[in-house]
mmCIF file of C-alpha atoms and ligand atoms in Angstrom:
data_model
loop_
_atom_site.group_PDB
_atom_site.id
_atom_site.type_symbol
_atom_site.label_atom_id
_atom_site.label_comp_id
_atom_site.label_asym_id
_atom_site.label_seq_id
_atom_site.Cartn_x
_atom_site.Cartn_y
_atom_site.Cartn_z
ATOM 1 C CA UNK Z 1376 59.927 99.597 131.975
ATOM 2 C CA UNK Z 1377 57.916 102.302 133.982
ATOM 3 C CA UNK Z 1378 58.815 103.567 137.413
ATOM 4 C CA UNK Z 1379 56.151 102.889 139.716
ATOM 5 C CA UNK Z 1380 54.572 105.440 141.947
ATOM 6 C CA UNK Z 1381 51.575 105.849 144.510
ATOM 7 C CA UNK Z 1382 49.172 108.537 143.958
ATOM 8 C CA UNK Z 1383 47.957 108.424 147.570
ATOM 9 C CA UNK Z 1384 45.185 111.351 146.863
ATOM 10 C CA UNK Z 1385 42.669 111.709 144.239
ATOM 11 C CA UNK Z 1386 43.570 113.902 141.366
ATOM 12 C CA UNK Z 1387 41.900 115.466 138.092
ATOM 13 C CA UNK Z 1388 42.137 113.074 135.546
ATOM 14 C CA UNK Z 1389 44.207 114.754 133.208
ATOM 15 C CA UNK Z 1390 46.498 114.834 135.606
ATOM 16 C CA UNK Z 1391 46.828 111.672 135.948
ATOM 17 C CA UNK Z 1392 46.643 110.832 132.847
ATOM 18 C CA UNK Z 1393 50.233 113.135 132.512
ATOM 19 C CA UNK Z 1394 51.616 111.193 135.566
ATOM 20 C CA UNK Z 1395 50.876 108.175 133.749
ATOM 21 C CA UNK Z 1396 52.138 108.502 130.334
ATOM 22 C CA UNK Z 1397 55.823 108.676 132.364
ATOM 23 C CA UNK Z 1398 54.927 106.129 135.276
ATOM 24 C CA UNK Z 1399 52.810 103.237 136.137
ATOM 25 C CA UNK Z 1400 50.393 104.552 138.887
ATOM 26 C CA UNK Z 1401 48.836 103.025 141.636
ATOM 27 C CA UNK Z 1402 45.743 104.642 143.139
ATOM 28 C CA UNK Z 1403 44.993 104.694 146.597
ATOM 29 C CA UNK Z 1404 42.063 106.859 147.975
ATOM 30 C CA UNK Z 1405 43.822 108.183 151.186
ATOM 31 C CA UNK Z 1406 46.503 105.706 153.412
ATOM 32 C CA UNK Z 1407 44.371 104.518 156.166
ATOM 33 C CA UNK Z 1408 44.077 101.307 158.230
ATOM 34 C CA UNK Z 1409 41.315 99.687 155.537
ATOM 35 C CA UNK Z 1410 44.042 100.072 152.343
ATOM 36 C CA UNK Z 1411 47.691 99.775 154.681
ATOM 37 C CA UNK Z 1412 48.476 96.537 153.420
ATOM 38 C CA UNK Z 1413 47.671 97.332 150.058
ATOM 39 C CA UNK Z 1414 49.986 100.511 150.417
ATOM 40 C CA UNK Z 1415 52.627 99.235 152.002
ATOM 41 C CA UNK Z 1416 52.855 96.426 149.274
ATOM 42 C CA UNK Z 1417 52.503 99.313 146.418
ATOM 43 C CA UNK Z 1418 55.648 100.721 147.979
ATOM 44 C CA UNK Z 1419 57.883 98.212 148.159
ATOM 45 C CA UNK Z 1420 59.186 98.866 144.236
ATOM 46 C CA UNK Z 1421 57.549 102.553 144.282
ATOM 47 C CA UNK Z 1422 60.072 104.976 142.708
ATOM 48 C CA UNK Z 1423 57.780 108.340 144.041
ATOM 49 C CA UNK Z 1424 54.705 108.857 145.839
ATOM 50 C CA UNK Z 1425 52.366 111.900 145.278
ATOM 51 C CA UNK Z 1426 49.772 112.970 147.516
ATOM 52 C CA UNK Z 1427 48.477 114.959 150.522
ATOM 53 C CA UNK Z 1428 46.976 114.893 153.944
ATOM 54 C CA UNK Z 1429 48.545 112.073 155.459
ATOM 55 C CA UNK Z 1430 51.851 111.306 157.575
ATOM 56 C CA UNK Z 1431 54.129 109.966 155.726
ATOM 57 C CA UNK Z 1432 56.649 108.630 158.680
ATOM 58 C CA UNK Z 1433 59.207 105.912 158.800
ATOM 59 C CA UNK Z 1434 56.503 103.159 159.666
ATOM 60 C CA UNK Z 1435 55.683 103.340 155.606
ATOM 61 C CA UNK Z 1436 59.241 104.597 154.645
ATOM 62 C CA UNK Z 1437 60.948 101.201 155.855
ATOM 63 C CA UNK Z 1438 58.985 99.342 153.416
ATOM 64 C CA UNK Z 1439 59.531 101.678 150.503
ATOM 65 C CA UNK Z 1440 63.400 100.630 150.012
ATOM 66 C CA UNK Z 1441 63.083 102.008 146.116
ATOM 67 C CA UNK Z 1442 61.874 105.459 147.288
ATOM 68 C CA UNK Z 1443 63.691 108.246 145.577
ATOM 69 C CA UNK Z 1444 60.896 111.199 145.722
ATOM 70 C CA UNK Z 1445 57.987 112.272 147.372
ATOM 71 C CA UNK Z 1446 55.591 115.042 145.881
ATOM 72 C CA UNK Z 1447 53.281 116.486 148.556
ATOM 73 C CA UNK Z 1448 50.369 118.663 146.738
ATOM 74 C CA UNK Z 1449 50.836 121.047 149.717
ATOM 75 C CA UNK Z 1450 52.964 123.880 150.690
ATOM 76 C CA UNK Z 1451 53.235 123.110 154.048
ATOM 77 C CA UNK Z 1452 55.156 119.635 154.930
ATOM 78 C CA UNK Z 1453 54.950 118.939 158.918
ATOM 79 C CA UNK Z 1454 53.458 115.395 157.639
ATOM 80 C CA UNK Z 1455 57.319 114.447 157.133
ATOM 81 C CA UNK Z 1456 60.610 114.168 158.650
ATOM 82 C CA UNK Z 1457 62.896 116.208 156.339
ATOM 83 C CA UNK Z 1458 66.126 115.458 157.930
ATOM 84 C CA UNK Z 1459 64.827 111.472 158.030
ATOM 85 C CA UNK Z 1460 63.895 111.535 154.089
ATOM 86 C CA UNK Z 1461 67.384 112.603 153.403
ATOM 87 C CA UNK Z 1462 69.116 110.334 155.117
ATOM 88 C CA UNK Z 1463 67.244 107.786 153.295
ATOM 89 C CA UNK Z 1464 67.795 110.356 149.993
ATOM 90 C CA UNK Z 1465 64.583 110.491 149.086
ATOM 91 C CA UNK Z 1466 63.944 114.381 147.871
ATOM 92 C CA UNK Z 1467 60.740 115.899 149.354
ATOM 93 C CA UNK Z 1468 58.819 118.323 146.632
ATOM 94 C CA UNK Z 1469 56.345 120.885 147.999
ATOM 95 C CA UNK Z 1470 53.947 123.662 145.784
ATOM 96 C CA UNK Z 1471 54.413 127.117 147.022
ATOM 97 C CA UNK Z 1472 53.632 130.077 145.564
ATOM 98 C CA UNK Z 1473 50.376 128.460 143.735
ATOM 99 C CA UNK Z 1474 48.510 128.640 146.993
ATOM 100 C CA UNK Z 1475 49.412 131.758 148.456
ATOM 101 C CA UNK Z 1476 46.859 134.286 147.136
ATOM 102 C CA UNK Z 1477 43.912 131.986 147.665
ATOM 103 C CA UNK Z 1478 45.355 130.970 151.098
ATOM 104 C CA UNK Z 1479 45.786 135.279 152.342
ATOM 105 C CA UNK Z 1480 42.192 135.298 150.437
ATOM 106 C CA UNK Z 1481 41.100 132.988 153.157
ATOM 107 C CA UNK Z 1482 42.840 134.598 156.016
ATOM 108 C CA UNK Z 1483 40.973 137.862 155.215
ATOM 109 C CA UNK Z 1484 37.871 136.108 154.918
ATOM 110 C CA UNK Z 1485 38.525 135.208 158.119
ATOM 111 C CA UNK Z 1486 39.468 138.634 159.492
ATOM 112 C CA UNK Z 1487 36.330 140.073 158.020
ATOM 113 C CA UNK Z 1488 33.928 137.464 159.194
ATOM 114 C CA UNK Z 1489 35.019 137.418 163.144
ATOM 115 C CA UNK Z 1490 35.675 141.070 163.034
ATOM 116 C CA UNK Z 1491 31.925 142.133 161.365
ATOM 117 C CA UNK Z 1492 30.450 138.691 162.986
ATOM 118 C CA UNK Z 1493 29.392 137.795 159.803
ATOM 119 C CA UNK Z 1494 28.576 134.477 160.708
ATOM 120 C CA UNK Z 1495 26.882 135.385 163.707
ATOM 121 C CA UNK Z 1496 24.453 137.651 161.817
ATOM 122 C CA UNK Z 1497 23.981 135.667 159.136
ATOM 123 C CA UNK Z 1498 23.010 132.311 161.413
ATOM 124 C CA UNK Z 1499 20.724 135.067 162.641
ATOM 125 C CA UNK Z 1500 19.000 135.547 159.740
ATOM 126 C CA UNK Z 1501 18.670 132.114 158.695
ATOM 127 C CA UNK Z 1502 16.777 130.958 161.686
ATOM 128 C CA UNK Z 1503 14.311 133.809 161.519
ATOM 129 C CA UNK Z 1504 15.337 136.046 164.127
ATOM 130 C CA UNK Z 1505 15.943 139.409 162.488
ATOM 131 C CA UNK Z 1506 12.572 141.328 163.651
ATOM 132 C CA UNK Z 1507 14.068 144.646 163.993
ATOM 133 C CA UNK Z 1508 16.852 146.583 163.205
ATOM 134 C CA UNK Z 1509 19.950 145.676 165.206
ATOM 135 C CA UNK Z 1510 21.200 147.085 168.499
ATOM 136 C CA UNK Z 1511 25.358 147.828 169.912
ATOM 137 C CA UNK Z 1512 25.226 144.555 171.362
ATOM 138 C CA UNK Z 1513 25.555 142.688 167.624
ATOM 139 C CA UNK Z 1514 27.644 145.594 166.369
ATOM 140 C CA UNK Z 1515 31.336 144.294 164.584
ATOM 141 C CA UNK Z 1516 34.286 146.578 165.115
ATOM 142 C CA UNK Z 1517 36.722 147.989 162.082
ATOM 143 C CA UNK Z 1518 39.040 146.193 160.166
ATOM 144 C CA UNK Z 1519 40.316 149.792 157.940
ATOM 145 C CA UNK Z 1520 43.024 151.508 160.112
ATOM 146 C CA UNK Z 1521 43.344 149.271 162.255
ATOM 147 C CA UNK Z 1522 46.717 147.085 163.761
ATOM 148 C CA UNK Z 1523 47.705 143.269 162.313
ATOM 149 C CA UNK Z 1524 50.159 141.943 163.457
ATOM 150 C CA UNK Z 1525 51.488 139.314 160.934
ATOM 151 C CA UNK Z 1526 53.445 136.374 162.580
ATOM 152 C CA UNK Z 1527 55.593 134.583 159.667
ATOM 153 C CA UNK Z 1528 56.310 137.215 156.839
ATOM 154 C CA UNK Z 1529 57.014 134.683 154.162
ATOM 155 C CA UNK Z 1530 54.819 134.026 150.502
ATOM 156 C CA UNK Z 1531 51.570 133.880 152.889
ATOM 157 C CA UNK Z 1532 52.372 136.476 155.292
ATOM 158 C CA UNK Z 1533 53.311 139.170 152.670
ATOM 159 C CA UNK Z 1534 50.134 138.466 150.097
ATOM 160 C CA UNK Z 1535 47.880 139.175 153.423
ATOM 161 C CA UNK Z 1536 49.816 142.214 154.046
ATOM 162 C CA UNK Z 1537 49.239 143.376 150.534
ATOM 163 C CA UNK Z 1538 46.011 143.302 151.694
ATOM 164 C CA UNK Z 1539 46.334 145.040 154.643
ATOM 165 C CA UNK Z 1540 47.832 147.889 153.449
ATOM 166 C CA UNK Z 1541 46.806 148.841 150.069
ATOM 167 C CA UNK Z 1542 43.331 147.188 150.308
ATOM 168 C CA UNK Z 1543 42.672 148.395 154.196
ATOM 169 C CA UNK Z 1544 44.593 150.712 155.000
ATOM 170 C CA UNK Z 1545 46.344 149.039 157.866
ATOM 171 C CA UNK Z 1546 49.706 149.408 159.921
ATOM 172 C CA UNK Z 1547 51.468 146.706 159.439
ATOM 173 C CA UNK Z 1548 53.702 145.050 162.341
ATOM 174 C CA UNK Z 1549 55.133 141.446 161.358
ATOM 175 C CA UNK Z 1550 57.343 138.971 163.248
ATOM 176 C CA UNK Z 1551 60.118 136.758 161.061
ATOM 177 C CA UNK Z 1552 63.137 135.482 161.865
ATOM 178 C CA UNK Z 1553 65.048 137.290 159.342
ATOM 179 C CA UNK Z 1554 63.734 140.857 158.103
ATOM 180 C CA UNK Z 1555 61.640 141.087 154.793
ATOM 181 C CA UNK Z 1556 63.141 144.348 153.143
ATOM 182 C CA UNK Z 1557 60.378 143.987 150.425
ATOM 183 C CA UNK Z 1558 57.166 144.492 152.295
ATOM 184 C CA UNK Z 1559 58.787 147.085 154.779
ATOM 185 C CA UNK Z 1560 59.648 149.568 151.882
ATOM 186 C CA UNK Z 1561 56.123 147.931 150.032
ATOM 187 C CA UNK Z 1562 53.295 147.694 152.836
ATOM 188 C CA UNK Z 1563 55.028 149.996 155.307
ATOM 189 C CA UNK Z 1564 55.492 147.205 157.686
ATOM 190 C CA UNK Z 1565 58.037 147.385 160.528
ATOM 191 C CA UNK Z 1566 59.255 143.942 161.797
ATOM 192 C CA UNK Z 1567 58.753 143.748 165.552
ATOM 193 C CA UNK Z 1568 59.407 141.443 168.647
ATOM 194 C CA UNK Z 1569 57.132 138.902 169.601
ATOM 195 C CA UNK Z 1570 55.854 140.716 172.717
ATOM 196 C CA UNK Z 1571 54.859 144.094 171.575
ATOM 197 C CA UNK Z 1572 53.722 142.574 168.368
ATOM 198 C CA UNK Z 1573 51.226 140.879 170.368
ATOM 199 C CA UNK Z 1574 50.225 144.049 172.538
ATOM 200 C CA UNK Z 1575 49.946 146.719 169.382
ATOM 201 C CA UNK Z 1576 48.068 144.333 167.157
ATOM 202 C CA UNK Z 1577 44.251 144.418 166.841
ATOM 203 C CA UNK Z 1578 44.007 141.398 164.874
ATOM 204 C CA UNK Z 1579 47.065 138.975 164.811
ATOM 205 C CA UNK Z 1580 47.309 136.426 162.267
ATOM 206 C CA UNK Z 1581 49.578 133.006 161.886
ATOM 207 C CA UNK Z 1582 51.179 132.662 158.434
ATOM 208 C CA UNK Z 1583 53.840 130.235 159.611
ATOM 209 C CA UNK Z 1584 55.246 126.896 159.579
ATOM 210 C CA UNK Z 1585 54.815 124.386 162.104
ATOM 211 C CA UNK Z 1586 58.007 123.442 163.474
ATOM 212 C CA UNK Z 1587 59.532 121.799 166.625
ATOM 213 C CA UNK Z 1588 60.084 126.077 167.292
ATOM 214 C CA UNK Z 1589 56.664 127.207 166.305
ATOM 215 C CA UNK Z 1590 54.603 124.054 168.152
ATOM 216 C CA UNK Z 1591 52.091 125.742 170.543
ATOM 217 C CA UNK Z 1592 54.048 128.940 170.459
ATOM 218 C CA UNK Z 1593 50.901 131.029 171.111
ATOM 219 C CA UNK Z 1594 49.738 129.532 174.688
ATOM 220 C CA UNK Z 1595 48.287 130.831 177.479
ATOM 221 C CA UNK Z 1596 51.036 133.650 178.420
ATOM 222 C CA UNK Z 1597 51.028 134.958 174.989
ATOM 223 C CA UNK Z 1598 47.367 135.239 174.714
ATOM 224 C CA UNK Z 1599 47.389 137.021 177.826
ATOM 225 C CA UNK Z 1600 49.840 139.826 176.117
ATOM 226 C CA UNK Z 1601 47.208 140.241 173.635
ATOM 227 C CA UNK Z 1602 44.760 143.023 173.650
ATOM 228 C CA UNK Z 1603 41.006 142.284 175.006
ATOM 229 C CA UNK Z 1604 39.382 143.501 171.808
ATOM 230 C CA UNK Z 1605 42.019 141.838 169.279
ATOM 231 C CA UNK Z 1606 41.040 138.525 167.238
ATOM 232 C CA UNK Z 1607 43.533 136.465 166.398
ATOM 233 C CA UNK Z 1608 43.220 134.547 163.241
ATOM 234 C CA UNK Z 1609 45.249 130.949 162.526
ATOM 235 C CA UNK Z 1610 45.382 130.411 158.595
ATOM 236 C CA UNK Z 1611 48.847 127.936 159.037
ATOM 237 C CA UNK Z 1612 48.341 124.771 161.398
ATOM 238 C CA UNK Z 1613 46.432 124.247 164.388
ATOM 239 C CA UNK Z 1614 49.024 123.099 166.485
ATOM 240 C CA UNK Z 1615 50.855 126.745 166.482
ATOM 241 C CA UNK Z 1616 48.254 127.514 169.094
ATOM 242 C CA UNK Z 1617 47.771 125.987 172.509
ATOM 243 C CA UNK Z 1618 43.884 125.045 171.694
ATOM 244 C CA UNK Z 1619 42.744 124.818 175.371
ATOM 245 C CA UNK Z 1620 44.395 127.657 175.923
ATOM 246 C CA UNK Z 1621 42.319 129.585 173.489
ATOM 247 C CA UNK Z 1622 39.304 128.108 174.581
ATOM 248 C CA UNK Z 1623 39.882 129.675 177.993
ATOM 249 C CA UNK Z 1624 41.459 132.808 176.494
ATOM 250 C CA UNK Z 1625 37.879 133.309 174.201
ATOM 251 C CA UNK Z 1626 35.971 132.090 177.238
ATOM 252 C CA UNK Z 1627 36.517 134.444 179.405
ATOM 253 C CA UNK Z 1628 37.845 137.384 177.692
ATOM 254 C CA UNK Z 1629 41.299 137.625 177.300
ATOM 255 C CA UNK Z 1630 40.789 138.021 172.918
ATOM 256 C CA UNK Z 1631 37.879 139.261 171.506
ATOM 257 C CA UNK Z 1632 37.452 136.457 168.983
ATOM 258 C CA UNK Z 1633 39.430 133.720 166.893
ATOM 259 C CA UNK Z 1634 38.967 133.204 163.183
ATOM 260 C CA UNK Z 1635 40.454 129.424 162.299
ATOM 261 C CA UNK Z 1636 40.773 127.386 159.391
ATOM 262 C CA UNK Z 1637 42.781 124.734 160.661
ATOM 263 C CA UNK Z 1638 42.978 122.728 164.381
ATOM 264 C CA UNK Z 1639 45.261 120.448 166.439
ATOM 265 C CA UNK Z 1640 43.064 117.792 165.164
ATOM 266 C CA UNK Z 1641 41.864 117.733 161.918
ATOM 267 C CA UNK Z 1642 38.562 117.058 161.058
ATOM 268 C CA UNK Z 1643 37.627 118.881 164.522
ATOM 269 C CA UNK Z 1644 35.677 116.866 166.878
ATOM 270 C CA UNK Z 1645 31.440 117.633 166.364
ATOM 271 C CA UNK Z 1646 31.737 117.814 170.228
ATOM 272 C CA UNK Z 1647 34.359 120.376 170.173
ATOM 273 C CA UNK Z 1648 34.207 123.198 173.189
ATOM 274 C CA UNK Z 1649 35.524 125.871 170.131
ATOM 275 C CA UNK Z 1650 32.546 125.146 168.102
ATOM 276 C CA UNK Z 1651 30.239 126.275 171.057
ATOM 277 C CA UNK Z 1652 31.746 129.740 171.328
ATOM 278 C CA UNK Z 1653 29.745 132.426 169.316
ATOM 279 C CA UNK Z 1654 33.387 134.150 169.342
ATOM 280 C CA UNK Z 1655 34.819 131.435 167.299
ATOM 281 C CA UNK Z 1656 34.685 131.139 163.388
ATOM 282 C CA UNK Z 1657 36.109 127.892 162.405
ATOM 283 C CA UNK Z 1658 36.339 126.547 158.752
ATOM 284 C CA UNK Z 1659 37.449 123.126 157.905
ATOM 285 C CA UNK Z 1660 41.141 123.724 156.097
ATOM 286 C CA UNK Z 1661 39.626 125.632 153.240
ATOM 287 C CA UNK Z 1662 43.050 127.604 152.662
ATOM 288 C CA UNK Z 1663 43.954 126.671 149.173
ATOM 289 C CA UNK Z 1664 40.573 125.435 148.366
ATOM 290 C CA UNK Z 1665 39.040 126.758 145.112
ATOM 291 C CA UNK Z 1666 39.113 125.088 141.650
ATOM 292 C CA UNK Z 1667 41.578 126.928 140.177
ATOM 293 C CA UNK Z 1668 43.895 126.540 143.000
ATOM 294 C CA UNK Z 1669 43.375 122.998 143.719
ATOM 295 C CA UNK Z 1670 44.249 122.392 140.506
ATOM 296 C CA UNK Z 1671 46.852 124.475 140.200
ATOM 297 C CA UNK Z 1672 48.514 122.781 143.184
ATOM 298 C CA UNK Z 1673 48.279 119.159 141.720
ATOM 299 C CA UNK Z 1674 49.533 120.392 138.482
ATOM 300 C CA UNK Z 1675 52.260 121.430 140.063
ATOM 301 C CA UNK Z 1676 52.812 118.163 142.296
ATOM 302 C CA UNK Z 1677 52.556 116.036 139.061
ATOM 303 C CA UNK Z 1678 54.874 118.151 137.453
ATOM 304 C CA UNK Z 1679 57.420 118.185 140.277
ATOM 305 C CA UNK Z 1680 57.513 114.474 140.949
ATOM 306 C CA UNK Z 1681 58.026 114.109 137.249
ATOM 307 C CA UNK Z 1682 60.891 116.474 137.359
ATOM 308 C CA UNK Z 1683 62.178 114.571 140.621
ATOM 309 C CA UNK Z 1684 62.423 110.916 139.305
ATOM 310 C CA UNK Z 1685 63.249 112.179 135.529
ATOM 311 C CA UNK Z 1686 64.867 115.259 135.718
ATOM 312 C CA UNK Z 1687 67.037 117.847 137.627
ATOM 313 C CA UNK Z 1688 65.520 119.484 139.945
ATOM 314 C CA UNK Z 1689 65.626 123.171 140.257
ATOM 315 C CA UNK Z 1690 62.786 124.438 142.135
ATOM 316 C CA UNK Z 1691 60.616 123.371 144.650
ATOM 317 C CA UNK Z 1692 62.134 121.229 146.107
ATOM 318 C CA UNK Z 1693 62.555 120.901 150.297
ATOM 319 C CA UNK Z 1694 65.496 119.487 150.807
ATOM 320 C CA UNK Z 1695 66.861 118.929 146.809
ATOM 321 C CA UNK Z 1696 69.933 121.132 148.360
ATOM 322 C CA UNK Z 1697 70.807 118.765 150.473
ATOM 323 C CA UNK Z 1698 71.353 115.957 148.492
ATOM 324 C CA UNK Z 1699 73.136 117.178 145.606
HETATM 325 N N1 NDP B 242 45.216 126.796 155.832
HETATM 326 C C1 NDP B 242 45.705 126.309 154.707
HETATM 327 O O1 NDP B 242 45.004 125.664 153.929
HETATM 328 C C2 NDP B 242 47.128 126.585 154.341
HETATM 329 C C3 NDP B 242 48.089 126.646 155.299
HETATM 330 N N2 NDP B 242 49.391 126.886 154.947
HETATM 331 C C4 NDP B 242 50.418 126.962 155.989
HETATM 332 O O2 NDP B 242 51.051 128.225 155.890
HETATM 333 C C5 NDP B 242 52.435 128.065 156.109
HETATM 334 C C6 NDP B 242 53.189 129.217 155.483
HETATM 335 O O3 NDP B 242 53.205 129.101 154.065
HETATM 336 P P1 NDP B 242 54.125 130.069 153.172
HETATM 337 O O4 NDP B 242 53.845 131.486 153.483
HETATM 338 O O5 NDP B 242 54.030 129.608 151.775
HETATM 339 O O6 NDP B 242 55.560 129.687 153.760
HETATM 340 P P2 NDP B 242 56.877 130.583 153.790
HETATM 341 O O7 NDP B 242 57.990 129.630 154.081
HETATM 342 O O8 NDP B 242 56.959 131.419 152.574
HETATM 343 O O9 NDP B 242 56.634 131.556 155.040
HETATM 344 C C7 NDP B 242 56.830 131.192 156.359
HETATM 345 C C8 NDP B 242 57.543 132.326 157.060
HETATM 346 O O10 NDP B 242 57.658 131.998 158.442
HETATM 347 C C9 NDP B 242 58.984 132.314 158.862
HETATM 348 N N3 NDP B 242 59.366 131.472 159.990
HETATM 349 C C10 NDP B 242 59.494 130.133 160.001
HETATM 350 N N4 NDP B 242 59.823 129.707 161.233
HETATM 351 C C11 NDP B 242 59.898 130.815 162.015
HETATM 352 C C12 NDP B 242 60.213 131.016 163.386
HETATM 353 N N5 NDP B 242 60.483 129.987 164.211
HETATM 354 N N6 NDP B 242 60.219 132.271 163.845
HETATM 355 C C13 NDP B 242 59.939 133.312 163.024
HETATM 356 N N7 NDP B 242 59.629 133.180 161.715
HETATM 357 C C14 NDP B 242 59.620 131.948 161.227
HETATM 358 C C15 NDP B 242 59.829 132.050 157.647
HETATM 359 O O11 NDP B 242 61.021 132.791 157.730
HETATM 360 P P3 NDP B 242 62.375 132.205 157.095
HETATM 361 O O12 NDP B 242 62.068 131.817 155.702
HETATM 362 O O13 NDP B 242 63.333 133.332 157.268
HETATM 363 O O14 NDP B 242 62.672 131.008 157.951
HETATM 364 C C16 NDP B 242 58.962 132.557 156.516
HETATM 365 O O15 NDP B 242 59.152 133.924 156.282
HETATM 366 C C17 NDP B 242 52.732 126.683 155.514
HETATM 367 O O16 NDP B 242 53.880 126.106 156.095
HETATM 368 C C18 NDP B 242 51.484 125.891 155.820
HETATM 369 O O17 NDP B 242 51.626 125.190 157.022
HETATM 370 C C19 NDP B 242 49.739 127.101 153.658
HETATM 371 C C20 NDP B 242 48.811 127.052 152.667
HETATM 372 C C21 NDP B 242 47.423 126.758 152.908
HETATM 373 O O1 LIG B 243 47.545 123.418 154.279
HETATM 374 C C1 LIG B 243 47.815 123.447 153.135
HETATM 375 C C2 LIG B 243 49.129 123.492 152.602
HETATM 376 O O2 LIG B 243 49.255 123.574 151.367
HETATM 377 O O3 LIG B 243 50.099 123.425 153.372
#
């Protein structure tokens, strides 16, 4: 017989069709409080579940007793409790390295739009208003030769200096918790404290987890270290920055400008305060999102839970170390 598993998100159909000719799937569009029941009785002889987007906590884990693997079609996995899945043994399965040009794709598309107020401009335009050639007072400022400052030097944080350097021709300052030998002899890029990372940087960008460590680490104090004219840019989670603590900090001056693709809460609120700042571009967790890399990422998710529940697992894999 089968394992059973629930697909929690929707994927291509070939894909499921591979995830099926090794387990019997059940569908579920999302975990929410409409389908719950339905879930929660799906688990309760589910080998695996596969999906994305949703917190997968102990309130659905206690009624999953069968649970051996879960396959999250993300990168990032602050939706779980690592050290809680493997108590219970239950491997967690993530897809780097898929994601990560797309995702320092978006980051610079968010460096050049807050930095050349592309949006701005281009809102502008739309409604009619262009009736004569510009003046300073819509003017951008550089992004060539100019400072980032790259906090969290990992797959993300080293394709966006690629960028940086060989594409911009920028100095590169990063801040890790262990050096990255690679992209200081590649990119030039000299691993710095916190502090004077945020005081040399013109545009300082989050490429890190989010972590009981990392949770609101840039707040009000640390935006205050930053430079007047810099723009910081969050392509990670939303909840590495103290969001009413931006608000004031692009309110009144303190940074130039944010670029952000993802929020404390996600979808942001219409009635947000950040969405009525001309200073703010905000885009709605677009990192990873093209075809190709969408794809890519639930190709990868299928395969791993596939490799989880029938397999050895090699790669991957969160915390597969832990309970060999
Ligand atoms: N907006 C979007 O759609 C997307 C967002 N993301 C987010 O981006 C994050 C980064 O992804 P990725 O680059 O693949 O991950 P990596 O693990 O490759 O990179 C993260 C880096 O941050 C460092 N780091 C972690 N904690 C700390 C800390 N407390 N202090 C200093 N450095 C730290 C890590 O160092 P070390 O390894 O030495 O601990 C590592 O170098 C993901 O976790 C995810 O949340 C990812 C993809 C898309
Ligand atoms: O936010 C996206 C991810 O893959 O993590």
């Amino acid at each position: 017989m089968k394992q059973s598993v629930v697909l929690y998100k929707k994927i291509p159909p070939d894909l499921q069709q591979r995830l099926e000719q090794h387990f019997e799937v059940r569908f579920f569009d999302g975990i929410k409080a409409e389908n719950r029941e339905q879930v929660i009785h799906a688990l309760s002889d589910a080998a695996g579940m596969i999906g994305a987007s949703v917190p997968v906590r102990a309130d659905l884990l206690d009624h999953a007793p069968h649970l051996r693997a879960i396959s999250t079609i993300s990168v990032g996995y602050d939706q779980f409790d690592v050290s809680d899945l493997t108590q219970r043994r239950i491997v967690l399965m993530h897809t780097p390295t898929v994601l990560t040009e797309t995702t320092a794709d978006t980051v610079f598309t968010l460096i050049m739009m807050t930095a050349r107020r592309a949006l701005e401009m281009a809102e502008m335009v739309k409604a009619g208003k262009w009736q004569r050639s510009i003046g300073s007072e819509s003017y951008g400022v550089d992004v060539h030769d100019k400072t980032i400052g790259i906090l969290g030097m990992g797959r993300i944080g080293a394709a966006v200096a690629r960028r940086a350097h060989a594409g911009f021709g920028m100095k590169v300052l990063y801040w890790n918790d262990m050096p990255n030998p690679r992209v200081e002899q590649a990119y030039a890029a000299q691993r710095c404290e916190l502090e004077p990372l945020l005081e040399q940087a013109d545009f300082v960008c989050i490429t890190l987890p989010l972590t009981d460590q990392t949770y609101r680490l840039i707040n009000a104090q640390r935006l205050a270290q930053m430079r007047p004219e810099a723009i910081l840019i969050n392509g990670a989670r939303g909840k590495i920055v103290d969001q009413a603590a931006l608000i004031e900090a692009l309110k009144n001056g303190t940074i130039r400008a944010a670029g952000l693709d993802v929020f404390e809460v996600e979808p942001l609120p219409a009635d947000s305060e950040l969405l009525k700042l001309p200073n703010v571009v905000a885009l709605p967790h677009i990192g990873s999102a093209t075809h190709e890399t969408r794809y890519n990422m639930a190709a990868c998710a299928v395969d791993n839970l596939i490799t989880a529940l029938t397999g050895e697992v090699r790669e991957n894999s969160v915390n597969g170390h832990l309970l060999r």
